[in-house]
PDB file of C-alpha atoms in Angstrom:
ATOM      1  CA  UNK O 959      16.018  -7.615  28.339  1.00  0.00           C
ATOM      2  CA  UNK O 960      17.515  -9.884  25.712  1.00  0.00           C
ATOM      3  CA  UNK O 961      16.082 -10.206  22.273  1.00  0.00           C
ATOM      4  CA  UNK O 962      14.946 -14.074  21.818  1.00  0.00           C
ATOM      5  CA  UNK O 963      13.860 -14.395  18.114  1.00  0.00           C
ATOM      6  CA  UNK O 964      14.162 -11.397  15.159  1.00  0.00           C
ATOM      7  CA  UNK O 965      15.332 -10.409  12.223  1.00  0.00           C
ATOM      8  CA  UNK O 966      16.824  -7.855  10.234  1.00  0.00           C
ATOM      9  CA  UNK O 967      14.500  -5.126   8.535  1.00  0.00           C
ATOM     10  CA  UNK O 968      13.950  -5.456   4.939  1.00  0.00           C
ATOM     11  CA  UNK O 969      15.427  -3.286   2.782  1.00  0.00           C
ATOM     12  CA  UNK O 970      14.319   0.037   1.290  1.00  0.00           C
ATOM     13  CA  UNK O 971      12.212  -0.217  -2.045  1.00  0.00           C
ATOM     14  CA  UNK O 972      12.662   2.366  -4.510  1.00  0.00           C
ATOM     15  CA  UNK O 973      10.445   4.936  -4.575  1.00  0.00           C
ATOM     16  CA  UNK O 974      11.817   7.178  -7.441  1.00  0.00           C
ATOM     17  CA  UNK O 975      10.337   7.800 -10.955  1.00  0.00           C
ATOM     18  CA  UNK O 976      11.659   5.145 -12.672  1.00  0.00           C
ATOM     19  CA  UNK O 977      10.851   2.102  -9.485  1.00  0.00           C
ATOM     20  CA  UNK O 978       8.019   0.341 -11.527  1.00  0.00           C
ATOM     21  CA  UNK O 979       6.038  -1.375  -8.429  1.00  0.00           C
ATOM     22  CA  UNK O 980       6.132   2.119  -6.537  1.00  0.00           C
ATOM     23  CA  UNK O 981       4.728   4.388 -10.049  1.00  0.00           C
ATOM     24  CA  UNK O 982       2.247   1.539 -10.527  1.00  0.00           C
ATOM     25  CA  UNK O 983       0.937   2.121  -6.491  1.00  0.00           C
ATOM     26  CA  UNK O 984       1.310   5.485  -7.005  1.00  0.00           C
ATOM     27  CA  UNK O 985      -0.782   5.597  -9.973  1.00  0.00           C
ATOM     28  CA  UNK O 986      -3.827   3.173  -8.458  1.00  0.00           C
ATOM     29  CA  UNK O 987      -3.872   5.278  -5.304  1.00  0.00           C
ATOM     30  CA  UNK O 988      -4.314   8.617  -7.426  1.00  0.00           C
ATOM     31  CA  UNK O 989      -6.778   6.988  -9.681  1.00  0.00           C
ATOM     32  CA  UNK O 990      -8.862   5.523  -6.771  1.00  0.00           C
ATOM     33  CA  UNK O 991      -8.516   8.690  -4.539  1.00  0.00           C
ATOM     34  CA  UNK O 992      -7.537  11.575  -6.006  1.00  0.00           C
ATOM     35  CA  UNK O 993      -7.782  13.525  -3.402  1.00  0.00           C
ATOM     36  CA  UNK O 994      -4.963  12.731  -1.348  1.00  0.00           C
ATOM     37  CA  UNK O 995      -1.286  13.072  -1.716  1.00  0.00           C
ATOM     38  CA  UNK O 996       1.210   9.709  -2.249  1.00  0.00           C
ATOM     39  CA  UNK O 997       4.186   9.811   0.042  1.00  0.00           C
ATOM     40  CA  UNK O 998       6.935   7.118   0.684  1.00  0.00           C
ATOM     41  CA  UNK O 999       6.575   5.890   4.493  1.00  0.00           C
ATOM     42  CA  UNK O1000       7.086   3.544   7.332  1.00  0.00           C
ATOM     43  CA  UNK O1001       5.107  -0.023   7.775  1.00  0.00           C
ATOM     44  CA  UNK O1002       5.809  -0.077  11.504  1.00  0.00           C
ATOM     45  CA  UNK O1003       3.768  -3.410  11.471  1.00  0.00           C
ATOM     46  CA  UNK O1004       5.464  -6.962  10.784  1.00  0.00           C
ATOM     47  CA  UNK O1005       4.258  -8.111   7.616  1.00  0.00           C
ATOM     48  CA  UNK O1006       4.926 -11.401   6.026  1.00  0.00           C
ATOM     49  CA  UNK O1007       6.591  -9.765   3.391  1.00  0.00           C
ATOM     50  CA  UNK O1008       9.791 -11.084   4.957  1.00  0.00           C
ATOM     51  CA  UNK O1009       9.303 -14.323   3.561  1.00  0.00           C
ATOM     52  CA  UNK O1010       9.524 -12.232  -0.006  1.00  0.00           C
ATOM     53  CA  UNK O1011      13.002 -11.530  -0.005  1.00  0.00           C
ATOM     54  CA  UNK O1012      14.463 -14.195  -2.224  1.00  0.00           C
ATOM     55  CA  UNK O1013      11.825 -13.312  -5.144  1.00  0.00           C
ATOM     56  CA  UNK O1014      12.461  -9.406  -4.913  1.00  0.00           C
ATOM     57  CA  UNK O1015      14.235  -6.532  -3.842  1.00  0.00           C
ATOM     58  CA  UNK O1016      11.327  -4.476  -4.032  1.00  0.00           C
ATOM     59  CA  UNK O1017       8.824  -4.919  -1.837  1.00  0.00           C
ATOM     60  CA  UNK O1018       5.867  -2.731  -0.855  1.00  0.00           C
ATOM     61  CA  UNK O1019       3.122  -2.860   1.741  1.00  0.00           C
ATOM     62  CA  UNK O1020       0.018  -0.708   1.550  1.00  0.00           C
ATOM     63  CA  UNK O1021      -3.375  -1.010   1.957  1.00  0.00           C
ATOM     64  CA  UNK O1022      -6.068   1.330   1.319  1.00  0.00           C
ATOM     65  CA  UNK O1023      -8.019   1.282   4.547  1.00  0.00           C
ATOM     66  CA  UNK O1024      -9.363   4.709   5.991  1.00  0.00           C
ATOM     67  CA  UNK O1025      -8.797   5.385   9.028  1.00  0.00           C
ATOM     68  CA  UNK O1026     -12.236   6.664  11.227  1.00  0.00           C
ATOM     69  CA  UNK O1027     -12.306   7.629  14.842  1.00  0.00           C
ATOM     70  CA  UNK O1028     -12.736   4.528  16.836  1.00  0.00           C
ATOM     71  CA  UNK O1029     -11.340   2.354  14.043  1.00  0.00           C
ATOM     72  CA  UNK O1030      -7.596   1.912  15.452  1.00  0.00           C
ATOM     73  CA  UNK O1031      -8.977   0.010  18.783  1.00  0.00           C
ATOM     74  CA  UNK O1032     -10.379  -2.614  17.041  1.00  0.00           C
ATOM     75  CA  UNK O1033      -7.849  -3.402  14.691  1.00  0.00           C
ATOM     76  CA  UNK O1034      -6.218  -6.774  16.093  1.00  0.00           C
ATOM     77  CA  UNK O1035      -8.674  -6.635  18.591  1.00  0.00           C
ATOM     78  CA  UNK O1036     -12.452  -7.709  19.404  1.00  0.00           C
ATOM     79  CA  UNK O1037     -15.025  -6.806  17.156  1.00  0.00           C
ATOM     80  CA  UNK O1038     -11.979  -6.282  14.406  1.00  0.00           C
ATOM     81  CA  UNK O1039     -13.664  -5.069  11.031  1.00  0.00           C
ATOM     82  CA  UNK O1040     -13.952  -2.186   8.346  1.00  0.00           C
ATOM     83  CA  UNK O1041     -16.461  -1.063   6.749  1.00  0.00           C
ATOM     84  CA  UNK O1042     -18.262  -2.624   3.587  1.00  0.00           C
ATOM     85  CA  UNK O1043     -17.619   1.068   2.198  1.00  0.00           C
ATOM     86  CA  UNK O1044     -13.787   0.580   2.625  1.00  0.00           C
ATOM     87  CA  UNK O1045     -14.032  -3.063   1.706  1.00  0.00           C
ATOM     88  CA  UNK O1046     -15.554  -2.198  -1.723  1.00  0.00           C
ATOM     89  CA  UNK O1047     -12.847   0.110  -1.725  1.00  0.00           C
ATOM     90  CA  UNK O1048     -10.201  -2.535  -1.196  1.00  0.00           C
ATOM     91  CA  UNK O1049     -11.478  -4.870  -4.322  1.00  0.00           C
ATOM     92  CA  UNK O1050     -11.669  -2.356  -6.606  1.00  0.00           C
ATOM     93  CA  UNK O1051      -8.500  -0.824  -5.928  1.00  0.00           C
ATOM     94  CA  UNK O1052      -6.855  -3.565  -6.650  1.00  0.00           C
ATOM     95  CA  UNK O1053      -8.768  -4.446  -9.165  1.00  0.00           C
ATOM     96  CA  UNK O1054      -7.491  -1.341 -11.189  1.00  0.00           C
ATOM     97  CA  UNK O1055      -3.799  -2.356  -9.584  1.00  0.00           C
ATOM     98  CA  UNK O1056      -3.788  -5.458 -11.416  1.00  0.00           C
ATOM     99  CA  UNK O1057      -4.934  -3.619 -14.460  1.00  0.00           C
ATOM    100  CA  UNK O1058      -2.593  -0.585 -14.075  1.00  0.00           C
ATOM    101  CA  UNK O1059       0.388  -4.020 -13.681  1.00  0.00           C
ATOM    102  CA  UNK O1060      -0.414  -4.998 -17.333  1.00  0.00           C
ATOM    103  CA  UNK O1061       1.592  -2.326 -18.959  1.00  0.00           C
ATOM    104  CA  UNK O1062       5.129  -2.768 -20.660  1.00  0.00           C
ATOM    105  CA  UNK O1063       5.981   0.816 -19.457  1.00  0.00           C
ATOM    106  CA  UNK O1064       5.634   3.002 -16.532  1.00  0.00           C
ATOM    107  CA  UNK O1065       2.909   4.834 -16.349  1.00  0.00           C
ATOM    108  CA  UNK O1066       3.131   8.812 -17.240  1.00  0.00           C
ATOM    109  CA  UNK O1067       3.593  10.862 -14.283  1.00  0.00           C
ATOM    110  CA  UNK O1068       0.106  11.607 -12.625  1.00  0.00           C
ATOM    111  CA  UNK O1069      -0.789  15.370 -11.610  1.00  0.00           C
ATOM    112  CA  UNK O1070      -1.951  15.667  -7.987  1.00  0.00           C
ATOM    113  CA  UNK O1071      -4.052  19.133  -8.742  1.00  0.00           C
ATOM    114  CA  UNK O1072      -1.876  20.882  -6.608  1.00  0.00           C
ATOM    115  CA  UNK O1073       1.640  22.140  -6.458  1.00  0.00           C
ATOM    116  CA  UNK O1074       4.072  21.037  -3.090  1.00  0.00           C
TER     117      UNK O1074
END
């Protein structure tokens, strides 16, 4: 097997308290769903974020799509789709993500309701 075309991975964003872009996704996720838990993870898909590079050394990838049995088959495949539920969730999440942006500060550290 020899590799034709690639390209390196993109770096590691920050994730730590003070890494604006990942406090501000923290924050919209929490607000939006507060029942889950924000973790750091792995976009095993290929984005176009690649083509981001030269504007930032932080880039992040999420989307808040859930996940319901039988979703996973369709995604990139026939019949691809969501649900209007988790569409409506997608605009107004980032909605309030734009909103939560238009601070000169980080946000203050958002409780989870729970203890790790």
């Amino acid at each position: 097997m020899e590799l034709v075309h690639g390209f390196d991975p993109l770096p590691i964003s920050s994730y730590s308290e003070t890494a604006f872009g990942y406090q501000v996704i923290k924050k919209t996720i929490l607000d939006t769903f507060p029942q889950v838990t924000v973790a750091p993870g792995v976009c095993v898909g290929n984005t176009d974020s690649r083509h981001y590079v030269s504007l930032t050394d932080q880039i992040y990838r999420f989307l808040p799509t859930w996940f319901r049995p039988g979703d996973p088959r369709r995604f990139h495949g026939v019949n691809e789709r969501i649900s209007v539920k988790n569409f409506e969730e997608h605009v107004l999440f980032f909605l309030r993500f734009i909103q939560n942006c238009d601070v000169r500060k980080l946000p203050e550290p958002h409780g989870t309701g729970h203890e790790l």
